[in-house]
Amino acid sequence: MISSVLAVELAYWQQTTLRVIGGLVAILLPAGGLVYVYLFKMMSFMQSRLGPMEAGPYGSMQLLAEVGKFLQKEDIIPTKADRFVFLGAPFVVLLSTFLLLLVVPFGPDAWFVDLDTGIYFAMAVSSISVIGILMAGWGSSSKYSLLGGIRAAGQLIAYELPMILAVLGVVIQAGTLNMNEIVFAQANGEIFGWGGIGNPYIITQFVGFMLFLVAIQAELTQPPFDMPVAESELVAGYMTEYSGLRFLLFFIGEFATAGVFSAIAAVLFLGGWYVPFLAPEHNLYNVLGPLVLMAKIFGVAGLIFWFRFTYPRFREDQLQRLAWKFLIPIALVNIVATGVLKVVF
Amino acid sequence: MVVTCHTLHVGGFNCLSVRSLFVSDFLRSYLTVAIFGGVAVALVGVLLGLGSFLRPSKPNATKNMAYESGVDPVGDMWSQSNIRYYVFALLFVLFDVEAVFIFPWAQRLETYGYFGLVEMAIFIFILVLGLAYAWRKGMLKWV
């Protein structure tokens, strides 16, 4: 990571310490940024209002004020709740988000863990959050929570399949599961023999990209897929009984996951840390790469939040129909088509 | 296992760090995964611990009751829920296991060529038959 930029050799524990600090920054910075830029400001402007303006210039310190507020709130645990399960749920949800971030490369050498199974590992750990959400729904011992938790589980498992199948198209094209090698495959790729801008897979895998965007929207339980937390039907779904800091942890988890999923989409479809006209082996990428990837994260997240603020909520039956009758068949056709094109050409 | 210093050039790591115990790159990366998992749990714990110094704690029976739109909760919370969710769970398991099979194929497709393509086409065809069967039987309908 840092070692090759500064040309110093670091022991394993030193590297790991740096990576952990980098990881905390890489997960909290986009999460905070997304909340401010999109949730506070873009949503407000779309609704013809200003949003937070008091805390700091243009309300930019609003998030810190919110954290300060939540820190002082009383921690209410329902008497009838299953204490262990209730208290454990936020840990599981945030654990899933953290492990998901691990495989995202921020530069040729600036990675957290260079797993050969890369994207496969990411798909595996992303489903841990289902367990956390079910724990929250079950442990709260509230009817709204239970309904919300079961709805969320049904939704998350239904949309995990289109997500996995959409990723498979990229894996076929790149011929590797390793995230960094997927970036290199895009950087060194050619479009009909012209390698000027590489071959970002959004061009050849456009169907896969759209499937992936829809699936992560559902995985994040954001509108139009927000039935698990539908405030007009279920109060706050599986989060109903959580107050103060524990609620904030779910909230952070949601936006951190939005950032990490955007990063994964950016790596798979937009070329990750690579920018055209600069060879991917260039050493500059260890500094430039994180900034480029951050810009792409905000680009993809912009799309996600735009959908969030624009579309009304689906009905529960429409949601399952969309996943099983439209997205999964399309994804299967996409896999076969990609395979045929890969072998024939 | 104790190995001498000059035999070790594991991924450019410093020799000092792995002197006493030989750990392969593969296991080492999963050690990093475990460390990150520990950090995530610790971060949540520290945040909640920090909050416990700042927040008030005045529990009472009414406040600790489960929320049910302002009235006293009725009946048992852990009641039976609708069976419609279980069919989707079964279908999910089916398709998830199948996705696990497709991943190694997708990675090595270039080597397998036409042989692999035909194999996977048959595999996906059988799978689509299963989905079509469930569809025909009305299992994908939200009843």
Tab-separated table of C-alpha atoms in Angstrom:
chain	number	residue	atom	x	y	z
A	1	MET	CA	0.000	0.000	0.000
A	2	ILE	CA	2.050	2.912	1.278
A	3	SER	CA	5.235	0.846	1.129
A	4	SER	CA	5.628	0.971	-2.626
A	5	VAL	CA	4.855	4.684	-2.887
A	6	LEU	CA	7.443	5.741	-0.377
A	7	ALA	CA	9.710	2.806	-1.223
A	8	VAL	CA	9.931	1.660	2.370
A	9	GLU	CA	9.541	-1.874	3.623
A	10	LEU	CA	6.946	-2.247	6.343
A	11	ALA	CA	6.346	-5.140	8.677
A	12	TYR	CA	3.010	-6.914	8.507
A	13	TRP	CA	1.607	-5.264	11.611
A	14	GLN	CA	2.625	-1.812	10.360
A	15	GLN	CA	0.971	-2.415	7.015
A	16	THR	CA	-2.124	-3.731	8.724
A	17	THR	CA	-2.346	-0.721	11.025
A	18	LEU	CA	-2.123	1.605	8.039
A	19	ARG	CA	-4.738	-0.438	6.202
A	20	VAL	CA	-7.120	-0.356	9.155
A	21	ILE	CA	-6.804	3.441	9.399
A	22	GLY	CA	-7.247	3.701	5.640
A	23	GLY	CA	-10.254	1.408	5.843
A	24	LEU	CA	-11.940	3.513	8.526
A	25	VAL	CA	-11.415	6.630	6.407
A	26	ALA	CA	-12.580	4.837	3.266
A	27	ILE	CA	-15.819	3.761	4.897
A	28	LEU	CA	-16.732	6.809	7.005
A	29	LEU	CA	-15.714	9.565	4.578
A	30	PRO	CA	-17.960	8.452	1.680
A	31	ALA	CA	-20.766	7.653	4.133
A	32	GLY	CA	-20.666	11.167	5.634
A	33	GLY	CA	-20.174	12.746	2.228
A	34	LEU	CA	-23.144	10.924	0.749
A	35	VAL	CA	-25.394	11.911	3.632
A	36	TYR	CA	-24.459	15.592	3.313
A	37	VAL	CA	-24.278	15.981	-0.464
A	38	TYR	CA	-27.211	13.793	-1.434
A	39	LEU	CA	-29.515	13.240	1.536
A	40	PHE	CA	-29.249	16.736	3.012
A	41	LYS	CA	-28.620	18.909	-0.026
A	42	MET	CA	-29.638	17.223	-3.292
A	43	MET	CA	-32.915	15.958	-1.820
A	44	SER	CA	-33.686	19.415	-0.432
A	45	PHE	CA	-33.003	21.165	-3.722
A	46	MET	CA	-35.155	18.617	-5.554
A	47	GLN	CA	-37.975	19.498	-3.168
A	48	SER	CA	-37.437	23.280	-3.511
A	49	ARG	CA	-36.024	23.866	-0.066
A	50	LEU	CA	-32.577	24.683	1.250
A	51	GLY	CA	-31.932	21.843	3.693
A	52	PRO	CA	-29.694	22.363	6.724
A	53	MET	CA	-28.086	25.836	6.653
A	54	GLU	CA	-27.232	26.652	10.277
A	55	ALA	CA	-24.418	24.300	11.375
A	56	GLY	CA	-21.250	25.445	9.600
A	57	PRO	CA	-21.052	26.946	6.097
A	58	TYR	CA	-24.098	25.740	4.118
A	59	GLY	CA	-24.898	23.311	6.925
A	60	SER	CA	-21.830	21.199	6.255
A	61	MET	CA	-21.301	20.460	9.962
A	62	GLN	CA	-24.875	19.239	10.368
A	63	LEU	CA	-23.787	15.611	10.475
A	64	LEU	CA	-21.438	16.198	13.424
A	65	ALA	CA	-24.258	17.966	15.229
A	66	GLU	CA	-26.502	14.966	14.588
A	67	VAL	CA	-23.929	12.553	15.991
A	68	GLY	CA	-23.598	14.773	19.058
A	69	LYS	CA	-27.356	14.730	19.460
A	70	PHE	CA	-27.638	10.955	19.110
A	71	LEU	CA	-24.825	10.419	21.612
A	72	GLN	CA	-26.938	12.082	24.298
A	73	LYS	CA	-30.129	10.158	23.625
A	74	GLU	CA	-31.362	7.590	26.074
A	75	ASP	CA	-30.803	3.960	25.161
A	76	ILE	CA	-34.158	2.207	25.431
A	77	ILE	CA	-34.266	-1.588	25.394
A	78	PRO	CA	-37.796	-3.056	25.462
A	79	THR	CA	-38.475	-5.261	28.486
A	80	LYS	CA	-39.749	-8.133	26.393
A	81	ALA	CA	-36.908	-7.964	23.860
A	82	ASP	CA	-34.538	-10.868	23.366
A	83	ARG	CA	-31.635	-8.895	24.840
A	84	PHE	CA	-28.692	-10.707	23.273
A	85	VAL	CA	-30.176	-10.767	19.768
A	86	PHE	CA	-31.456	-7.181	20.068
A	87	LEU	CA	-28.084	-5.797	21.142
A	88	GLY	CA	-26.087	-7.919	18.685
A	89	ALA	CA	-27.931	-6.829	15.535
A	90	PRO	CA	-26.103	-3.494	14.874
A	91	PHE	CA	-22.753	-5.266	15.276
A	92	VAL	CA	-23.640	-7.811	12.593
A	93	VAL	CA	-24.909	-5.170	10.160
A	94	LEU	CA	-21.789	-3.009	10.451
A	95	LEU	CA	-19.518	-6.075	10.324
A	96	SER	CA	-21.015	-6.964	6.950
A	97	THR	CA	-20.379	-3.440	5.646
A	98	PHE	CA	-16.758	-3.454	6.812
A	99	LEU	CA	-15.949	-6.827	5.299
A	100	LEU	CA	-17.575	-5.740	2.046
A	101	LEU	CA	-15.170	-2.813	1.747
A	102	LEU	CA	-12.101	-5.025	2.099
A	103	VAL	CA	-11.853	-6.224	-1.485
A	104	VAL	CA	-12.242	-2.789	-3.104
A	105	PRO	CA	-8.892	-1.707	-4.605
A	106	PHE	CA	-8.011	1.991	-4.419
A	107	GLY	CA	-4.889	1.763	-6.590
A	108	PRO	CA	-2.489	-0.800	-8.102
A	109	ASP	CA	-0.907	-1.307	-4.682
A	110	ALA	CA	-3.408	0.524	-2.492
A	111	TRP	CA	-5.652	-2.378	-1.544
A	112	PHE	CA	-6.816	-3.683	1.806
A	113	VAL	CA	-6.800	-7.393	1.056
A	114	ASP	CA	-5.816	-8.742	-2.333
A	115	LEU	CA	-8.005	-11.843	-2.312
A	116	ASP	CA	-8.014	-14.063	-5.391
A	117	THR	CA	-11.701	-14.668	-4.767
A	118	GLY	CA	-12.327	-10.868	-4.613
A	119	ILE	CA	-15.828	-10.248	-5.900
A	120	TYR	CA	-17.000	-13.694	-4.779
A	121	PHE	CA	-15.966	-12.842	-1.217
A	122	ALA	CA	-17.830	-9.529	-1.498
A	123	MET	CA	-21.038	-11.234	-2.615
A	124	ALA	CA	-20.689	-13.704	0.257
A	125	VAL	CA	-20.200	-11.150	3.047
A	126	SER	CA	-22.848	-8.791	1.691
A	127	SER	CA	-25.469	-11.381	2.655
A	128	ILE	CA	-24.369	-11.368	6.306
A	129	SER	CA	-26.406	-8.174	6.736
A	130	VAL	CA	-29.599	-10.230	6.172
A	131	ILE	CA	-28.828	-12.055	9.410
A	132	GLY	CA	-28.334	-8.764	11.257
A	133	ILE	CA	-31.623	-7.375	9.970
A	134	LEU	CA	-33.505	-10.573	10.851
A	135	MET	CA	-31.915	-10.405	14.323
A	136	ALA	CA	-33.122	-6.825	14.725
A	137	GLY	CA	-36.623	-7.722	13.567
A	138	TRP	CA	-36.915	-10.812	15.727
A	139	GLY	CA	-35.130	-9.554	18.829
A	140	SER	CA	-37.190	-6.372	19.186
A	141	SER	CA	-40.326	-8.303	20.120
A	142	SER	CA	-42.518	-5.799	18.317
A	143	LYS	CA	-45.001	-6.605	15.580
A	144	TYR	CA	-43.807	-3.812	13.324
A	145	SER	CA	-40.216	-4.952	13.727
A	146	LEU	CA	-41.026	-8.578	13.001
A	147	LEU	CA	-42.968	-7.707	9.849
A	148	GLY	CA	-40.238	-5.333	8.719
A	149	GLY	CA	-37.505	-7.871	9.395
A	150	ILE	CA	-39.257	-10.628	7.447
A	151	ARG	CA	-40.029	-8.282	4.572
A	152	ALA	CA	-36.404	-7.191	4.502
A	153	ALA	CA	-35.167	-10.783	4.477
A	154	GLY	CA	-37.518	-11.707	1.629
A	155	GLN	CA	-36.393	-8.667	-0.335
A	156	LEU	CA	-32.669	-9.025	0.289
A	157	ILE	CA	-32.531	-12.666	-0.752
A	158	ALA	CA	-34.685	-12.015	-3.824
A	159	TYR	CA	-32.398	-9.236	-5.063
A	160	GLU	CA	-29.156	-10.922	-4.170
A	161	LEU	CA	-29.635	-13.263	-7.109
A	162	PRO	CA	-29.842	-10.585	-9.861
A	163	MET	CA	-26.820	-8.935	-8.237
A	164	ILE	CA	-24.720	-12.127	-8.289
A	165	LEU	CA	-25.846	-13.017	-11.817
A	166	ALA	CA	-25.087	-9.474	-13.057
A	167	VAL	CA	-21.569	-9.747	-11.632
A	168	LEU	CA	-21.056	-13.031	-13.489
A	169	GLY	CA	-21.111	-11.204	-16.833
A	170	VAL	CA	-18.155	-9.103	-15.731
A	171	VAL	CA	-16.338	-12.183	-14.438
A	172	ILE	CA	-16.769	-13.903	-17.811
A	173	GLN	CA	-15.349	-10.883	-19.633
A	174	ALA	CA	-12.448	-10.296	-17.275
A	175	GLY	CA	-11.663	-13.967	-16.685
A	176	THR	CA	-10.808	-13.329	-13.042
A	177	LEU	CA	-12.486	-12.846	-9.677
A	178	ASN	CA	-9.728	-10.621	-8.291
A	179	MET	CA	-10.961	-7.012	-8.097
A	180	ASN	CA	-7.617	-5.454	-8.985
A	181	GLU	CA	-7.212	-7.744	-11.990
A	182	ILE	CA	-10.708	-6.761	-13.114
A	183	VAL	CA	-9.523	-3.124	-13.112
A	184	PHE	CA	-6.418	-4.080	-15.103
A	185	ALA	CA	-8.537	-6.089	-17.552
A	186	GLN	CA	-10.643	-2.984	-18.168
A	187	ALA	CA	-7.636	-0.674	-18.412
A	188	ASN	CA	-5.861	-2.940	-20.918
A	189	GLY	CA	-9.023	-3.841	-22.804
A	190	GLU	CA	-9.844	-2.767	-26.327
A	191	ILE	CA	-13.076	-1.737	-28.013
A	192	PHE	CA	-12.955	-3.229	-31.530
A	193	GLY	CA	-9.189	-3.051	-31.499
A	194	TRP	CA	-9.029	0.530	-30.178
A	195	GLY	CA	-7.537	0.700	-26.718
A	196	GLY	CA	-7.645	4.466	-26.192
A	197	ILE	CA	-9.872	4.524	-23.122
A	198	GLY	CA	-9.516	0.849	-22.256
A	199	ASN	CA	-12.750	-1.103	-22.110
A	200	PRO	CA	-14.905	-0.024	-19.166
A	201	TYR	CA	-17.468	-2.804	-18.823
A	202	ILE	CA	-20.360	-0.380	-18.621
A	203	ILE	CA	-20.220	-0.368	-22.430
A	204	THR	CA	-20.178	-4.118	-23.049
A	205	GLN	CA	-22.072	-5.081	-19.896
A	206	PHE	CA	-24.656	-2.306	-19.900
A	207	VAL	CA	-27.470	-4.731	-19.085
A	208	GLY	CA	-25.407	-6.095	-16.209
A	209	PHE	CA	-24.777	-2.556	-14.942
A	210	MET	CA	-28.483	-1.713	-14.931
A	211	LEU	CA	-29.310	-5.019	-13.180
A	212	PHE	CA	-26.610	-4.344	-10.619
A	213	LEU	CA	-27.907	-0.811	-9.943
A	214	VAL	CA	-31.482	-2.043	-9.422
A	215	ALA	CA	-30.279	-4.890	-7.209
A	216	ILE	CA	-28.145	-2.690	-4.958
A	217	GLN	CA	-31.006	-0.224	-4.664
A	218	ALA	CA	-33.088	-3.091	-3.279
A	219	GLU	CA	-30.227	-4.394	-1.133
A	220	LEU	CA	-29.959	-0.963	0.491
A	221	THR	CA	-33.735	-1.022	1.208
A	222	GLN	CA	-33.993	2.453	-0.290
A	223	PRO	CA	-37.023	3.817	-2.102
A	224	PRO	CA	-38.535	2.579	-4.385
A	225	PHE	CA	-37.663	-0.655	-2.559
A	226	ASP	CA	-38.221	0.555	1.008
A	227	MET	CA	-41.108	-1.670	2.086
A	228	PRO	CA	-39.108	-3.108	5.033
A	229	VAL	CA	-38.878	0.366	6.578
A	230	ALA	CA	-42.042	1.852	5.069
A	231	GLU	CA	-42.899	4.591	7.560
A	232	SER	CA	-46.561	4.813	6.619
A	233	GLU	CA	-47.125	1.079	7.139
A	234	LEU	CA	-44.520	-0.218	9.591
A	235	VAL	CA	-43.344	2.885	11.532
A	236	ALA	CA	-39.652	2.144	10.892
A	237	GLY	CA	-39.719	-1.593	10.210
A	238	TYR	CA	-36.959	-3.558	11.911
A	239	MET	CA	-35.532	-0.325	13.401
A	240	THR	CA	-38.732	0.633	15.252
A	241	GLU	CA	-37.527	-0.324	18.737
A	242	TYR	CA	-34.001	1.052	18.334
A	243	SER	CA	-33.379	4.469	19.787
A	244	GLY	CA	-30.487	6.898	20.029
A	245	LEU	CA	-27.064	5.609	19.173
A	246	ARG	CA	-28.214	2.149	18.113
A	247	PHE	CA	-30.535	3.693	15.537
A	248	LEU	CA	-27.670	5.892	14.344
A	249	LEU	CA	-25.537	2.765	13.836
A	250	PHE	CA	-28.167	1.310	11.487
A	251	PHE	CA	-28.297	4.654	9.711
A	252	ILE	CA	-24.504	4.822	9.309
A	253	GLY	CA	-24.551	1.208	8.162
A	254	GLU	CA	-27.071	2.005	5.447
A	255	PHE	CA	-25.108	4.908	4.004
A	256	ALA	CA	-21.725	3.236	4.412
A	257	THR	CA	-23.120	0.265	2.510
A	258	ALA	CA	-24.392	2.640	-0.181
A	259	GLY	CA	-20.841	3.977	-0.518
A	260	VAL	CA	-19.260	0.524	-0.610
A	261	PHE	CA	-21.737	-0.860	-3.143
A	262	SER	CA	-21.119	2.227	-5.305
A	263	ALA	CA	-17.402	1.508	-5.044
A	264	ILE	CA	-17.931	-2.098	-6.129
A	265	ALA	CA	-20.094	-0.956	-9.053
A	266	ALA	CA	-17.393	1.581	-9.983
A	267	VAL	CA	-14.707	-1.113	-9.928
A	268	LEU	CA	-16.716	-3.657	-11.881
A	269	PHE	CA	-18.225	-1.408	-14.526
A	270	LEU	CA	-16.445	1.959	-14.608
A	271	GLY	CA	-12.810	0.919	-14.451
A	272	GLY	CA	-12.206	1.506	-10.732
A	273	TRP	CA	-9.193	3.694	-10.029
A	274	TYR	CA	-8.175	3.843	-13.697
A	275	VAL	CA	-8.466	7.009	-15.766
A	276	PRO	CA	-7.981	6.935	-19.542
A	277	PHE	CA	-4.699	8.053	-21.133
A	278	LEU	CA	-2.575	7.162	-18.100
A	279	ALA	CA	-1.067	3.667	-18.185
A	280	PRO	CA	-2.393	1.522	-15.324
A	281	GLU	CA	1.136	0.564	-14.248
A	282	HIS	CA	1.986	4.190	-13.500
A	283	ASN	CA	3.128	4.774	-9.930
A	284	LEU	CA	1.051	7.948	-9.704
A	285	TYR	CA	-2.074	5.806	-9.285
A	286	ASN	CA	-1.228	5.035	-5.668
A	287	VAL	CA	-1.998	8.695	-4.903
A	288	LEU	CA	-4.385	9.497	-7.750
A	289	GLY	CA	-6.295	6.197	-7.593
A	290	PRO	CA	-8.186	6.789	-4.330
A	291	LEU	CA	-9.301	10.229	-5.575
A	292	VAL	CA	-10.458	8.846	-8.923
A	293	LEU	CA	-12.345	6.026	-7.260
A	294	MET	CA	-13.931	8.463	-4.805
A	295	ALA	CA	-15.170	10.580	-7.718
A	296	LYS	CA	-16.649	7.481	-9.365
A	297	ILE	CA	-18.260	6.430	-6.068
A	298	PHE	CA	-20.015	9.791	-5.895
A	299	GLY	CA	-21.075	9.424	-9.517
A	300	VAL	CA	-22.691	6.014	-9.022
A	301	ALA	CA	-24.157	7.014	-5.647
A	302	GLY	CA	-25.626	10.097	-7.323
A	303	LEU	CA	-27.616	7.798	-9.606
A	304	ILE	CA	-28.722	5.623	-6.669
A	305	PHE	CA	-29.933	8.600	-4.648
A	306	TRP	CA	-31.547	10.208	-7.654
A	307	PHE	CA	-33.717	7.073	-7.996
A	308	ARG	CA	-34.308	7.186	-4.261
A	309	PHE	CA	-35.736	10.675	-4.281
A	310	THR	CA	-37.714	10.271	-7.491
A	311	TYR	CA	-39.695	7.042	-7.478
A	312	PRO	CA	-42.687	6.107	-5.314
A	313	ARG	CA	-42.677	2.888	-3.314
A	314	PHE	CA	-43.415	-0.497	-4.905
A	315	ARG	CA	-46.031	-2.844	-3.536
A	316	GLU	CA	-44.700	-6.011	-1.924
A	317	ASP	CA	-46.020	-8.308	-4.681
A	318	GLN	CA	-44.653	-6.034	-7.419
A	319	LEU	CA	-41.267	-6.222	-5.770
A	320	GLN	CA	-41.073	-10.009	-5.795
A	321	ARG	CA	-42.470	-10.135	-9.328
A	322	LEU	CA	-39.830	-7.725	-10.587
A	323	ALA	CA	-37.037	-9.827	-9.101
A	324	TRP	CA	-38.167	-13.320	-10.055
A	325	LYS	CA	-39.989	-12.741	-13.330
A	326	PHE	CA	-37.909	-9.975	-14.886
A	327	LEU	CA	-34.455	-9.439	-13.413
A	328	ILE	CA	-33.398	-13.081	-12.947
A	329	PRO	CA	-34.407	-14.258	-16.469
A	330	ILE	CA	-32.744	-11.166	-17.990
A	331	ALA	CA	-29.608	-11.852	-15.963
A	332	LEU	CA	-29.496	-15.500	-17.115
A	333	VAL	CA	-29.852	-14.435	-20.756
A	334	ASN	CA	-27.102	-11.872	-20.184
A	335	ILE	CA	-24.756	-14.583	-18.875
A	336	VAL	CA	-25.366	-16.885	-21.828
A	337	ALA	CA	-25.029	-14.037	-24.333
A	338	THR	CA	-21.779	-12.850	-22.759
A	339	GLY	CA	-20.445	-16.411	-22.761
A	340	VAL	CA	-21.302	-16.936	-26.432
A	341	LEU	CA	-19.737	-13.632	-27.465
A	342	LYS	CA	-16.635	-14.365	-25.395
A	343	VAL	CA	-16.077	-17.802	-26.950
A	344	VAL	CA	-17.049	-16.958	-30.523
A	345	PHE	CA	-15.025	-13.740	-30.782
B	1	MET	CA	7.695	-23.877	11.730
B	2	VAL	CA	10.944	-21.982	12.114
B	3	VAL	CA	12.573	-20.924	8.872
B	4	THR	CA	15.663	-18.877	8.261
B	5	CYS	CA	15.506	-15.335	7.089
B	6	HIS	CA	16.876	-15.599	3.575
B	7	THR	CA	14.369	-18.228	2.469
B	8	LEU	CA	11.534	-15.839	3.090
B	9	HIS	CA	10.332	-13.482	0.435
B	10	VAL	CA	6.650	-13.691	1.020
B	11	GLY	CA	4.971	-11.019	-1.046
B	12	GLY	CA	7.598	-8.435	-0.178
B	13	PHE	CA	6.836	-8.561	3.517
B	14	ASN	CA	9.622	-7.763	5.903
B	15	CYS	CA	11.531	-10.799	7.041
B	16	LEU	CA	11.399	-9.780	10.696
B	17	SER	CA	7.621	-9.983	10.825
B	18	VAL	CA	7.434	-13.614	9.755
B	19	ARG	CA	10.603	-14.976	11.296
B	20	SER	CA	9.124	-17.375	13.775
B	21	LEU	CA	6.040	-18.515	11.960
B	22	PHE	CA	5.666	-19.180	8.275
B	23	VAL	CA	2.305	-17.949	7.083
B	24	SER	CA	1.382	-18.171	3.439
B	25	ASP	CA	0.051	-15.111	1.616
B	26	PHE	CA	-3.280	-16.850	1.327
B	27	LEU	CA	-3.762	-17.345	5.067
B	28	ARG	CA	-2.247	-13.958	5.802
B	29	SER	CA	-4.876	-12.142	3.768
B	30	TYR	CA	-7.599	-13.930	5.699
B	31	LEU	CA	-5.849	-12.875	8.911
B	32	THR	CA	-6.249	-9.288	7.662
B	33	VAL	CA	-9.931	-10.005	7.026
B	34	ALA	CA	-10.284	-11.252	10.611
B	35	ILE	CA	-8.499	-8.145	11.939
B	36	PHE	CA	-10.865	-5.888	9.991
B	37	GLY	CA	-13.819	-7.805	11.384
B	38	GLY	CA	-12.473	-7.280	14.892
B	39	VAL	CA	-11.996	-3.566	14.217
B	40	ALA	CA	-15.596	-3.245	13.002
B	41	VAL	CA	-16.951	-4.881	16.156
B	42	ALA	CA	-14.606	-2.803	18.340
B	43	LEU	CA	-15.648	0.430	16.611
B	44	VAL	CA	-19.323	-0.220	17.341
B	45	GLY	CA	-18.466	-1.218	20.908
B	46	VAL	CA	-16.377	1.919	21.499
B	47	LEU	CA	-19.087	4.182	20.083
B	48	LEU	CA	-21.767	2.605	22.274
B	49	GLY	CA	-19.429	2.696	25.273
B	50	LEU	CA	-18.736	6.383	24.673
B	51	GLY	CA	-22.449	7.048	24.517
B	52	SER	CA	-23.059	5.338	27.841
B	53	PHE	CA	-21.076	8.106	29.587
B	54	LEU	CA	-23.150	10.855	28.009
B	55	ARG	CA	-26.705	9.596	27.851
B	56	PRO	CA	-29.298	9.613	30.612
B	57	SER	CA	-30.877	6.392	31.833
B	58	LYS	CA	-34.321	6.685	33.375
B	59	PRO	CA	-36.164	3.505	32.490
B	60	ASN	CA	-39.784	2.952	33.419
B	61	ALA	CA	-42.288	0.252	32.558
B	62	THR	CA	-44.289	2.302	30.057
B	63	LYS	CA	-41.220	3.537	28.220
B	64	ASN	CA	-39.816	0.026	27.875
B	65	MET	CA	-42.983	-1.359	26.381
B	66	ALA	CA	-42.893	-2.391	22.711
B	67	TYR	CA	-44.238	0.307	20.380
B	68	GLU	CA	-47.674	-0.374	18.978
B	69	SER	CA	-48.980	2.994	17.832
B	70	GLY	CA	-49.426	4.313	21.331
B	71	VAL	CA	-51.703	1.632	22.784
B	72	ASP	CA	-50.632	-1.277	24.986
B	73	PRO	CA	-49.296	-4.139	22.844
B	74	VAL	CA	-51.783	-6.954	22.355
B	75	GLY	CA	-50.879	-10.645	22.454
B	76	ASP	CA	-47.569	-12.318	21.816
B	77	MET	CA	-45.071	-10.559	19.554
B	78	TRP	CA	-43.424	-13.719	18.291
B	79	SER	CA	-46.428	-14.985	16.444
B	80	GLN	CA	-46.577	-17.124	13.327
B	81	SER	CA	-46.036	-15.304	10.083
B	82	ASN	CA	-47.328	-15.958	6.632
B	83	ILE	CA	-46.026	-19.022	4.824
B	84	ARG	CA	-45.580	-17.119	1.526
B	85	TYR	CA	-42.039	-16.192	2.498
B	86	TYR	CA	-40.841	-19.778	2.787
B	87	VAL	CA	-41.288	-20.611	-0.890
B	88	PHE	CA	-39.071	-17.680	-1.863
B	89	ALA	CA	-36.461	-18.821	0.613
B	90	LEU	CA	-36.418	-22.294	-0.952
B	91	LEU	CA	-36.097	-20.841	-4.463
B	92	PHE	CA	-33.296	-18.601	-3.237
B	93	VAL	CA	-31.301	-21.545	-1.890
B	94	LEU	CA	-31.715	-23.323	-5.220
B	95	PHE	CA	-30.475	-20.389	-7.271
B	96	ASP	CA	-27.710	-19.418	-4.892
B	97	VAL	CA	-26.147	-22.871	-5.020
B	98	GLU	CA	-26.350	-22.724	-8.799
B	99	ALA	CA	-24.591	-19.334	-8.851
B	100	VAL	CA	-21.752	-20.914	-6.883
B	101	PHE	CA	-21.312	-23.416	-9.720
B	102	ILE	CA	-21.301	-20.726	-12.403
B	103	PHE	CA	-18.503	-18.648	-10.830
B	104	PRO	CA	-15.554	-21.036	-11.498
B	105	TRP	CA	-16.890	-21.701	-14.991
B	106	ALA	CA	-17.125	-17.962	-15.715
B	107	GLN	CA	-13.536	-17.457	-14.656
B	108	ARG	CA	-12.125	-20.233	-16.874
B	109	LEU	CA	-14.414	-19.897	-19.887
B	110	GLU	CA	-11.607	-18.926	-22.259
B	111	THR	CA	-9.827	-22.232	-21.543
B	112	TYR	CA	-12.924	-24.391	-21.906
B	113	GLY	CA	-14.105	-22.801	-25.160
B	114	TYR	CA	-17.096	-24.321	-26.929
B	115	PHE	CA	-17.131	-27.363	-24.640
B	116	GLY	CA	-17.662	-25.189	-21.562
B	117	LEU	CA	-20.207	-23.053	-23.350
B	118	VAL	CA	-22.403	-26.021	-24.292
B	119	GLU	CA	-22.061	-27.526	-20.809
B	120	MET	CA	-23.177	-24.317	-19.125
B	121	ALA	CA	-25.966	-23.759	-21.647
B	122	ILE	CA	-27.399	-27.168	-20.663
B	123	PHE	CA	-26.956	-26.342	-16.961
B	124	ILE	CA	-28.710	-22.977	-17.250
B	125	PHE	CA	-31.426	-24.539	-19.443
B	126	ILE	CA	-32.259	-27.074	-16.707
B	127	LEU	CA	-32.266	-24.254	-14.202
B	128	VAL	CA	-34.617	-22.137	-16.283
B	129	LEU	CA	-36.887	-25.186	-16.518
B	130	GLY	CA	-37.019	-25.205	-12.731
B	131	LEU	CA	-37.874	-21.504	-12.638
B	132	ALA	CA	-40.509	-21.995	-15.349
B	133	TYR	CA	-42.010	-24.868	-13.346
B	134	ALA	CA	-42.242	-22.718	-10.219
B	135	TRP	CA	-43.726	-19.928	-12.323
B	136	ARG	CA	-46.295	-22.270	-13.917
B	137	LYS	CA	-47.253	-23.639	-10.497
B	138	GLY	CA	-47.964	-20.085	-9.344
B	139	MET	CA	-45.241	-20.087	-6.708
B	140	LEU	CA	-43.888	-16.745	-7.893
B	141	LYS	CA	-47.246	-15.116	-7.302
B	142	TRP	CA	-47.741	-13.130	-4.128
B	143	VAL	CA	-50.902	-14.669	-2.677
